[in-house]
Every structure is written in structure tokens, then in C-alpha cells.
Short mmCIF file of N, CA, C and O in Angstrom, two decimals:
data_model
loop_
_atom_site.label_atom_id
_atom_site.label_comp_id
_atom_site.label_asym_id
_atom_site.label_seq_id
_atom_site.Cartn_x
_atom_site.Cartn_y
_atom_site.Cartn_z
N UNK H 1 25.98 8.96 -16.14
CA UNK H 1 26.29 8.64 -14.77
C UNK H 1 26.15 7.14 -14.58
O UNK H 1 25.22 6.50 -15.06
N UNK H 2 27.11 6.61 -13.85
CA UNK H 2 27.09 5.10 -13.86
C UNK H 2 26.33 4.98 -11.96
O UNK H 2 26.26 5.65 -10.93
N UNK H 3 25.99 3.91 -12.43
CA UNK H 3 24.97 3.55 -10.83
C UNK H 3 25.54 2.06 -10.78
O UNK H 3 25.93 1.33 -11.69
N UNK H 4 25.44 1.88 -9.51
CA UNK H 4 25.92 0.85 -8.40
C UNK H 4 24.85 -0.25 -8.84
O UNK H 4 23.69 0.08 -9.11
N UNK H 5 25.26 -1.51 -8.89
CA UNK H 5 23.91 -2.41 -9.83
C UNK H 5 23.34 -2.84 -8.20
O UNK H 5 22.35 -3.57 -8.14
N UNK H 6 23.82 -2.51 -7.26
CA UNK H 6 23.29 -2.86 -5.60
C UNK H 6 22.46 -2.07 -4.90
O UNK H 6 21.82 -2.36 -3.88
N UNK H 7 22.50 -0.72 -5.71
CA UNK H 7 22.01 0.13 -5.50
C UNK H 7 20.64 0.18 -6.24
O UNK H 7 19.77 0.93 -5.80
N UNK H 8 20.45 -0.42 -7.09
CA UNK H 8 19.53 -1.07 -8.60
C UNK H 8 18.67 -1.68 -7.58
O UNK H 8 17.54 -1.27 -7.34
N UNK H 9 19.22 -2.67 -6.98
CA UNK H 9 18.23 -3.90 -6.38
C UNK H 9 18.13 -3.29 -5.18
O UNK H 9 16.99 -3.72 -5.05
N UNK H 10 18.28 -2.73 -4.28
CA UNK H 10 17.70 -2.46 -2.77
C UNK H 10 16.83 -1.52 -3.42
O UNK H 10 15.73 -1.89 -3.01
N UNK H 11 16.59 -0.39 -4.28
CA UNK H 11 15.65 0.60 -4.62
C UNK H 11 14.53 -0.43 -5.45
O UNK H 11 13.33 -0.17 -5.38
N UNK H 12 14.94 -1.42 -6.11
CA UNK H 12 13.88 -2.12 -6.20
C UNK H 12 13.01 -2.92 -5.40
O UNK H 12 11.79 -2.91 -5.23
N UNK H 13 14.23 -3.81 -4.83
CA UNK H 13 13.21 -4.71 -3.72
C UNK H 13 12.46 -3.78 -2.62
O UNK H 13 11.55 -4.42 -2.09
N UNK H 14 12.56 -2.56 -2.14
CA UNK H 14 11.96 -1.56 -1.40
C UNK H 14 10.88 -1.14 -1.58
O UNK H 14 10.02 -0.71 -0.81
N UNK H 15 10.95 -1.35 -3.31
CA UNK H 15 9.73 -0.81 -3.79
C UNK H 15 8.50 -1.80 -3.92
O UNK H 15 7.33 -1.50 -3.69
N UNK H 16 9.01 -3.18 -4.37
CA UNK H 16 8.01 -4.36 -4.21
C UNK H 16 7.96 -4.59 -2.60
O UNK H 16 6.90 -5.13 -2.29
N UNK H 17 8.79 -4.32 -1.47
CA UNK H 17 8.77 -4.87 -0.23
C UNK H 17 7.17 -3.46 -0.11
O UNK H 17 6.25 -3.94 0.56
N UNK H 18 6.94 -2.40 -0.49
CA UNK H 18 6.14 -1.48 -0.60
C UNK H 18 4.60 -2.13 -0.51
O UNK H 18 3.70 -2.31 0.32
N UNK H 19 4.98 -2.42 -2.27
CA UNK H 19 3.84 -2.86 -2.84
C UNK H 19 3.15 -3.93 -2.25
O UNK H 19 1.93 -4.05 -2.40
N UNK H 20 4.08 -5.03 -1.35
CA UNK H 20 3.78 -5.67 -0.91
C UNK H 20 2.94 -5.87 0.51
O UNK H 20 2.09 -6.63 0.96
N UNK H 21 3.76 -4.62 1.00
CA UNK H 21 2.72 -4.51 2.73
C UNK H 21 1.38 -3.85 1.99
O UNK H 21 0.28 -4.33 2.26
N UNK H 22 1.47 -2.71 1.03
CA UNK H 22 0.11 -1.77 0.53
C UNK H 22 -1.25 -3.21 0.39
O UNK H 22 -2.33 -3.18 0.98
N UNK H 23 -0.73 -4.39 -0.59
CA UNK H 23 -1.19 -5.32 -0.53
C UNK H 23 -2.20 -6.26 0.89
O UNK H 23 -3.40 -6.54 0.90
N UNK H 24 -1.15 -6.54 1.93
CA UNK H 24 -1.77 -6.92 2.50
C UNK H 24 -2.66 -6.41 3.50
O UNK H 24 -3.58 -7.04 4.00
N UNK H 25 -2.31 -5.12 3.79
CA UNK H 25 -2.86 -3.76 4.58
C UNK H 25 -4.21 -4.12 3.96
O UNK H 25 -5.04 -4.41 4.83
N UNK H 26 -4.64 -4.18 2.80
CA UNK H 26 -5.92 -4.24 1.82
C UNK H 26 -6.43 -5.16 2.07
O UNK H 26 -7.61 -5.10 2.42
N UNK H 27 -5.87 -6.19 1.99
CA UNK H 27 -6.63 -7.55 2.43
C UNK H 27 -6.83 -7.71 3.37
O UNK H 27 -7.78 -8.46 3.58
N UNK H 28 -6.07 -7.09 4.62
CA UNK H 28 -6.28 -7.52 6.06
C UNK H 28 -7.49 -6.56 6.29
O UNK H 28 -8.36 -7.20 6.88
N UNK H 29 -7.85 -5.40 6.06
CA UNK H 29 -8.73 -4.41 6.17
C UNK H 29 -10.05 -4.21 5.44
O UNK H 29 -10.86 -3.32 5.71
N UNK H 30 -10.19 -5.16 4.43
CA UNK H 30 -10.96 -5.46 3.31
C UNK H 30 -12.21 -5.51 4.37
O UNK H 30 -12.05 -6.10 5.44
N UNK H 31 -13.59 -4.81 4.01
CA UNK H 31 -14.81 -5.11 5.10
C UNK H 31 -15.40 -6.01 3.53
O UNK H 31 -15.53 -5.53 2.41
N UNK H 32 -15.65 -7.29 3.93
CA UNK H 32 -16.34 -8.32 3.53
C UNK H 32 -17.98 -8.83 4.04
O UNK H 32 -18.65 -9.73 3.53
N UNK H 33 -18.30 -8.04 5.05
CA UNK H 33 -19.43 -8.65 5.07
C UNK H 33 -19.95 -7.00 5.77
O UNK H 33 -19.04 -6.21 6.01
N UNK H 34 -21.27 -6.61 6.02
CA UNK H 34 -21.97 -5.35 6.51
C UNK H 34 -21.84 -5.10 7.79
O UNK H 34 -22.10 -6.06 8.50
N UNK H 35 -21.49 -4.05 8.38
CA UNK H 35 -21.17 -4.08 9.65
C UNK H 35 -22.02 -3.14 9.80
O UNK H 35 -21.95 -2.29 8.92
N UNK H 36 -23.14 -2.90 10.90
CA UNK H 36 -23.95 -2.29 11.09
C UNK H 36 -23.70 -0.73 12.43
O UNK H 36 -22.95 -1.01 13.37
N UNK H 37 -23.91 -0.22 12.44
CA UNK H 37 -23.31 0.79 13.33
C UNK H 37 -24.51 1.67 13.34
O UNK H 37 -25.09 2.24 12.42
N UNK H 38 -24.83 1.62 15.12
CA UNK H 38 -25.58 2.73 15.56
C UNK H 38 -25.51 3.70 16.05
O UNK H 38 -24.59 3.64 16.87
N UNK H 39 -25.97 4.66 16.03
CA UNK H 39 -25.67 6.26 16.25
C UNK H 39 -26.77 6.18 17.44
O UNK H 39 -27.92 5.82 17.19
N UNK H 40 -26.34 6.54 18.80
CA UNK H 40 -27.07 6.21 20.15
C UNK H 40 -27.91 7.50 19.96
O UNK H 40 -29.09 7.47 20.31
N UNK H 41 -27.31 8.75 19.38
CA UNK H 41 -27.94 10.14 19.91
C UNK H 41 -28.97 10.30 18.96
O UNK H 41 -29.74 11.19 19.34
N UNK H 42 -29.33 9.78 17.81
CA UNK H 42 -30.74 10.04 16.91
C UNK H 42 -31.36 8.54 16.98
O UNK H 42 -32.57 8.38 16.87
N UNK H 43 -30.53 7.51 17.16
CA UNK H 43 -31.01 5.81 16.78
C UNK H 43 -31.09 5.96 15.28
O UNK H 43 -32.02 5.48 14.62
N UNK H 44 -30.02 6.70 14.73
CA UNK H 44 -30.06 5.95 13.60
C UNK H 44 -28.92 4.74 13.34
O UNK H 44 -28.06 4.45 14.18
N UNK H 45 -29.06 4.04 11.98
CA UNK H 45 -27.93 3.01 11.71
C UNK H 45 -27.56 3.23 10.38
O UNK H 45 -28.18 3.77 9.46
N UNK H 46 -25.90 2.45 10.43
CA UNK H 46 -25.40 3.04 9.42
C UNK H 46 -24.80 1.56 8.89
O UNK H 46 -24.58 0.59 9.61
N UNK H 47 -24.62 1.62 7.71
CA UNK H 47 -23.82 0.25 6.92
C UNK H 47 -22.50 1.04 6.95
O UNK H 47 -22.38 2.27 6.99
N UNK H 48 -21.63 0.19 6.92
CA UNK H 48 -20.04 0.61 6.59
C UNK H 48 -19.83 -0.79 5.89
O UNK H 48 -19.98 -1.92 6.37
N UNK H 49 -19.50 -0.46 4.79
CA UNK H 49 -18.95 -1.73 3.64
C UNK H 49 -17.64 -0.97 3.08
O UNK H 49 -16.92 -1.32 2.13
N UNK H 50 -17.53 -0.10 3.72
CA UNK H 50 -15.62 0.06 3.02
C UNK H 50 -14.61 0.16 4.03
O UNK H 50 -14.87 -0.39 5.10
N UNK H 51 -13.34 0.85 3.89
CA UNK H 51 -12.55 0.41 4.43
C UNK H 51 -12.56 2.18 5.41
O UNK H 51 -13.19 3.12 4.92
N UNK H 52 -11.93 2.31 6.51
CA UNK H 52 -12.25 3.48 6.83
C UNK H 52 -11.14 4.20 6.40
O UNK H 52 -10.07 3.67 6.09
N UNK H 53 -11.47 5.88 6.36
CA UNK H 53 -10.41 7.04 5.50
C UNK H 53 -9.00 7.07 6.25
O UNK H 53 -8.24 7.92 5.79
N UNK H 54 -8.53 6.38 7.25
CA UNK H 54 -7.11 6.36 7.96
C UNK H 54 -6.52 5.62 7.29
O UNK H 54 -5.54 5.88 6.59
N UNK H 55 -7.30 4.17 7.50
CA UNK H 55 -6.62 3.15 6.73
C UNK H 55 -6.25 3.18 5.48
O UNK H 55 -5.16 2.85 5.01
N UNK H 56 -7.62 3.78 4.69
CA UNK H 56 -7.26 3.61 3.01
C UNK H 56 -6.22 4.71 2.96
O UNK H 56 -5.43 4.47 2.04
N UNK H 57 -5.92 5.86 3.63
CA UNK H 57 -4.76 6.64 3.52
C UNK H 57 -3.13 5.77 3.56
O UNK H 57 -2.30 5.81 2.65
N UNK H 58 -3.01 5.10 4.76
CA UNK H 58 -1.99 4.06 4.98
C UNK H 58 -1.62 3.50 3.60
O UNK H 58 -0.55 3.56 2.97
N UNK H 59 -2.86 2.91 3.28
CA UNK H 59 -2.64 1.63 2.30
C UNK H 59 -2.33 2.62 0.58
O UNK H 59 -1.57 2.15 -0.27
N UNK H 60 -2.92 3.72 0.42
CA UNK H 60 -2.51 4.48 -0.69
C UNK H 60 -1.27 5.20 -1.03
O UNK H 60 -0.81 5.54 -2.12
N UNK H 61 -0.60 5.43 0.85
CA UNK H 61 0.51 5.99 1.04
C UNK H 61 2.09 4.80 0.27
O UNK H 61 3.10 4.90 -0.42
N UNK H 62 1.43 4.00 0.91
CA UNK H 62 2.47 2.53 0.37
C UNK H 62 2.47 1.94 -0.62
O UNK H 62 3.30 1.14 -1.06
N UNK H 63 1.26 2.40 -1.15
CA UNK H 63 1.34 2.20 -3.16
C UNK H 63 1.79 3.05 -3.51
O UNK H 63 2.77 2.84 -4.23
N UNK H 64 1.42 4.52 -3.25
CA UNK H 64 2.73 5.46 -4.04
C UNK H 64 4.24 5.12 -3.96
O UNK H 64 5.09 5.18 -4.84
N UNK H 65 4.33 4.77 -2.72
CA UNK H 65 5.66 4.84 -2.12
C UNK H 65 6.57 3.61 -3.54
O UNK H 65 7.52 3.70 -4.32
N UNK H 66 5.31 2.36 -3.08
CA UNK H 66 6.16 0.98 -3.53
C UNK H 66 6.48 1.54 -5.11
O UNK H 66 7.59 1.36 -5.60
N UNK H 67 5.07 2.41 -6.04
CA UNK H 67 5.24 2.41 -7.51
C UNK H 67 6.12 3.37 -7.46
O UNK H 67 5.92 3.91 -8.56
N UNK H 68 6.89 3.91 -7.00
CA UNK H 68 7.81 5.19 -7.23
C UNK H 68 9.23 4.75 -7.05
O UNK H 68 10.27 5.05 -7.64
N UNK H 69 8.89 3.66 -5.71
CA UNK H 69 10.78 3.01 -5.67
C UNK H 69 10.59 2.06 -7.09
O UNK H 69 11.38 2.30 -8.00
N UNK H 70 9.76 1.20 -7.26
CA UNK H 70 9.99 0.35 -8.22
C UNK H 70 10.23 0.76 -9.55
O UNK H 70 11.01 0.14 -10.28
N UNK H 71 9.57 1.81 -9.93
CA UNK H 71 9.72 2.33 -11.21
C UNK H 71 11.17 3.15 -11.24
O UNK H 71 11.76 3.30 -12.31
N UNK H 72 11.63 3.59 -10.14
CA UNK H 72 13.09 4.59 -10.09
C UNK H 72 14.24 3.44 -10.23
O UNK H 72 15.33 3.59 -10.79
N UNK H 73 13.49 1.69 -9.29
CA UNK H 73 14.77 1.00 -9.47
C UNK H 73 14.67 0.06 -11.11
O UNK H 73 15.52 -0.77 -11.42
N UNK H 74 13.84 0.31 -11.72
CA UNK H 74 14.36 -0.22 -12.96
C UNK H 74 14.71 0.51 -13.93
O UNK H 74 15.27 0.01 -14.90
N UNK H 75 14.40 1.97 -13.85
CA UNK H 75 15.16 2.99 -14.89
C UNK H 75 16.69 3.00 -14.21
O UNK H 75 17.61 3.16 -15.01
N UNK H 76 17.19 2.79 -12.26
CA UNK H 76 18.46 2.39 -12.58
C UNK H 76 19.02 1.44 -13.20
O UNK H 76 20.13 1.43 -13.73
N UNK H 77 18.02 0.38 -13.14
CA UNK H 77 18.93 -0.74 -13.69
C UNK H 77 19.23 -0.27 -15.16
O UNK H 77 20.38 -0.68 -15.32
N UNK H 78 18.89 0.30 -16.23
CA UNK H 78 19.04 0.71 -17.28
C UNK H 78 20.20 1.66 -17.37
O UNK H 78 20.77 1.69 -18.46
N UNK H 79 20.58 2.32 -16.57
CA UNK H 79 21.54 3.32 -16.37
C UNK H 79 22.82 2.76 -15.80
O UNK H 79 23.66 3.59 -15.43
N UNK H 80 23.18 1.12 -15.64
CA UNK H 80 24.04 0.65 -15.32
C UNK H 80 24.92 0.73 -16.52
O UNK H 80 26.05 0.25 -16.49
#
């Protein structure tokens, strides 16, 4: 089967345009320093040093996404 070499590069650049937001989603969300959080109804406190489970969902969703276009657009380019 012959493939469109335009078709090659939008499935690629889609896939780095991917990789690329997954990227900064990470960095923009990155917890760098201890954020302390109190729980009013026992007084206890809590550290949060990661990123919270919505976000890291977002940001994992757009790495699959980006490694799946990117890897599909260079086995087209091979199939040109």
C-alpha cells in the first residue's frame, strides 16, 4: 500500500506536537518545593511532593497519544 508522504508528516508532527504539550504539562505541574496541607477535621498535615492523580492522568494520556502518532508516522514514512 502506498501512503501520501503528507500524510507521513502531519501523523508525525501530531505526535511530537503530543509529546510536546505531555512535556510541558510536567514541567508546569512539577511540585518542586513541599506544600503542606491541613486536614481541619483531625488537625492533621500532609506533605504533597507529587503531582496530583488528574493531572498525572492528562500528562500520561499525551505521552501515549504523542508515542503512538510518532511511532505510526515513521513506520509511514517507510511505507512510502
Amino acid at each position: 500500500m502506498k501512503v501520501n508522504i503528507w500524510v507521513a508528516v502531519i501523523v508525525l508532527l501530531v505526535g511530537l506536537w503530543d509529546l510536546y504539550i505531555a512535556y510541558n504539562r510536567y514541567q508546569k505541574h512539577k511540585v518542586t518545593t513541599k506544600e503542606v496541607q491541613s486536614d481541619p477535621t483531625n488537625g492533621t498535615r500532609k506533605l504533597s511532593t507529587s503531582i496530583s492523580s488528574d493531572r498525572k492522568a492528562d500528562i500520561i494520556s499525551f505521552t501515549i497519544l504523542g508515542v503512538v502518532f510518532t511511532i505510526t508516522g515513521i513506520i509511514l514514512f517507510f511505507m512510502i
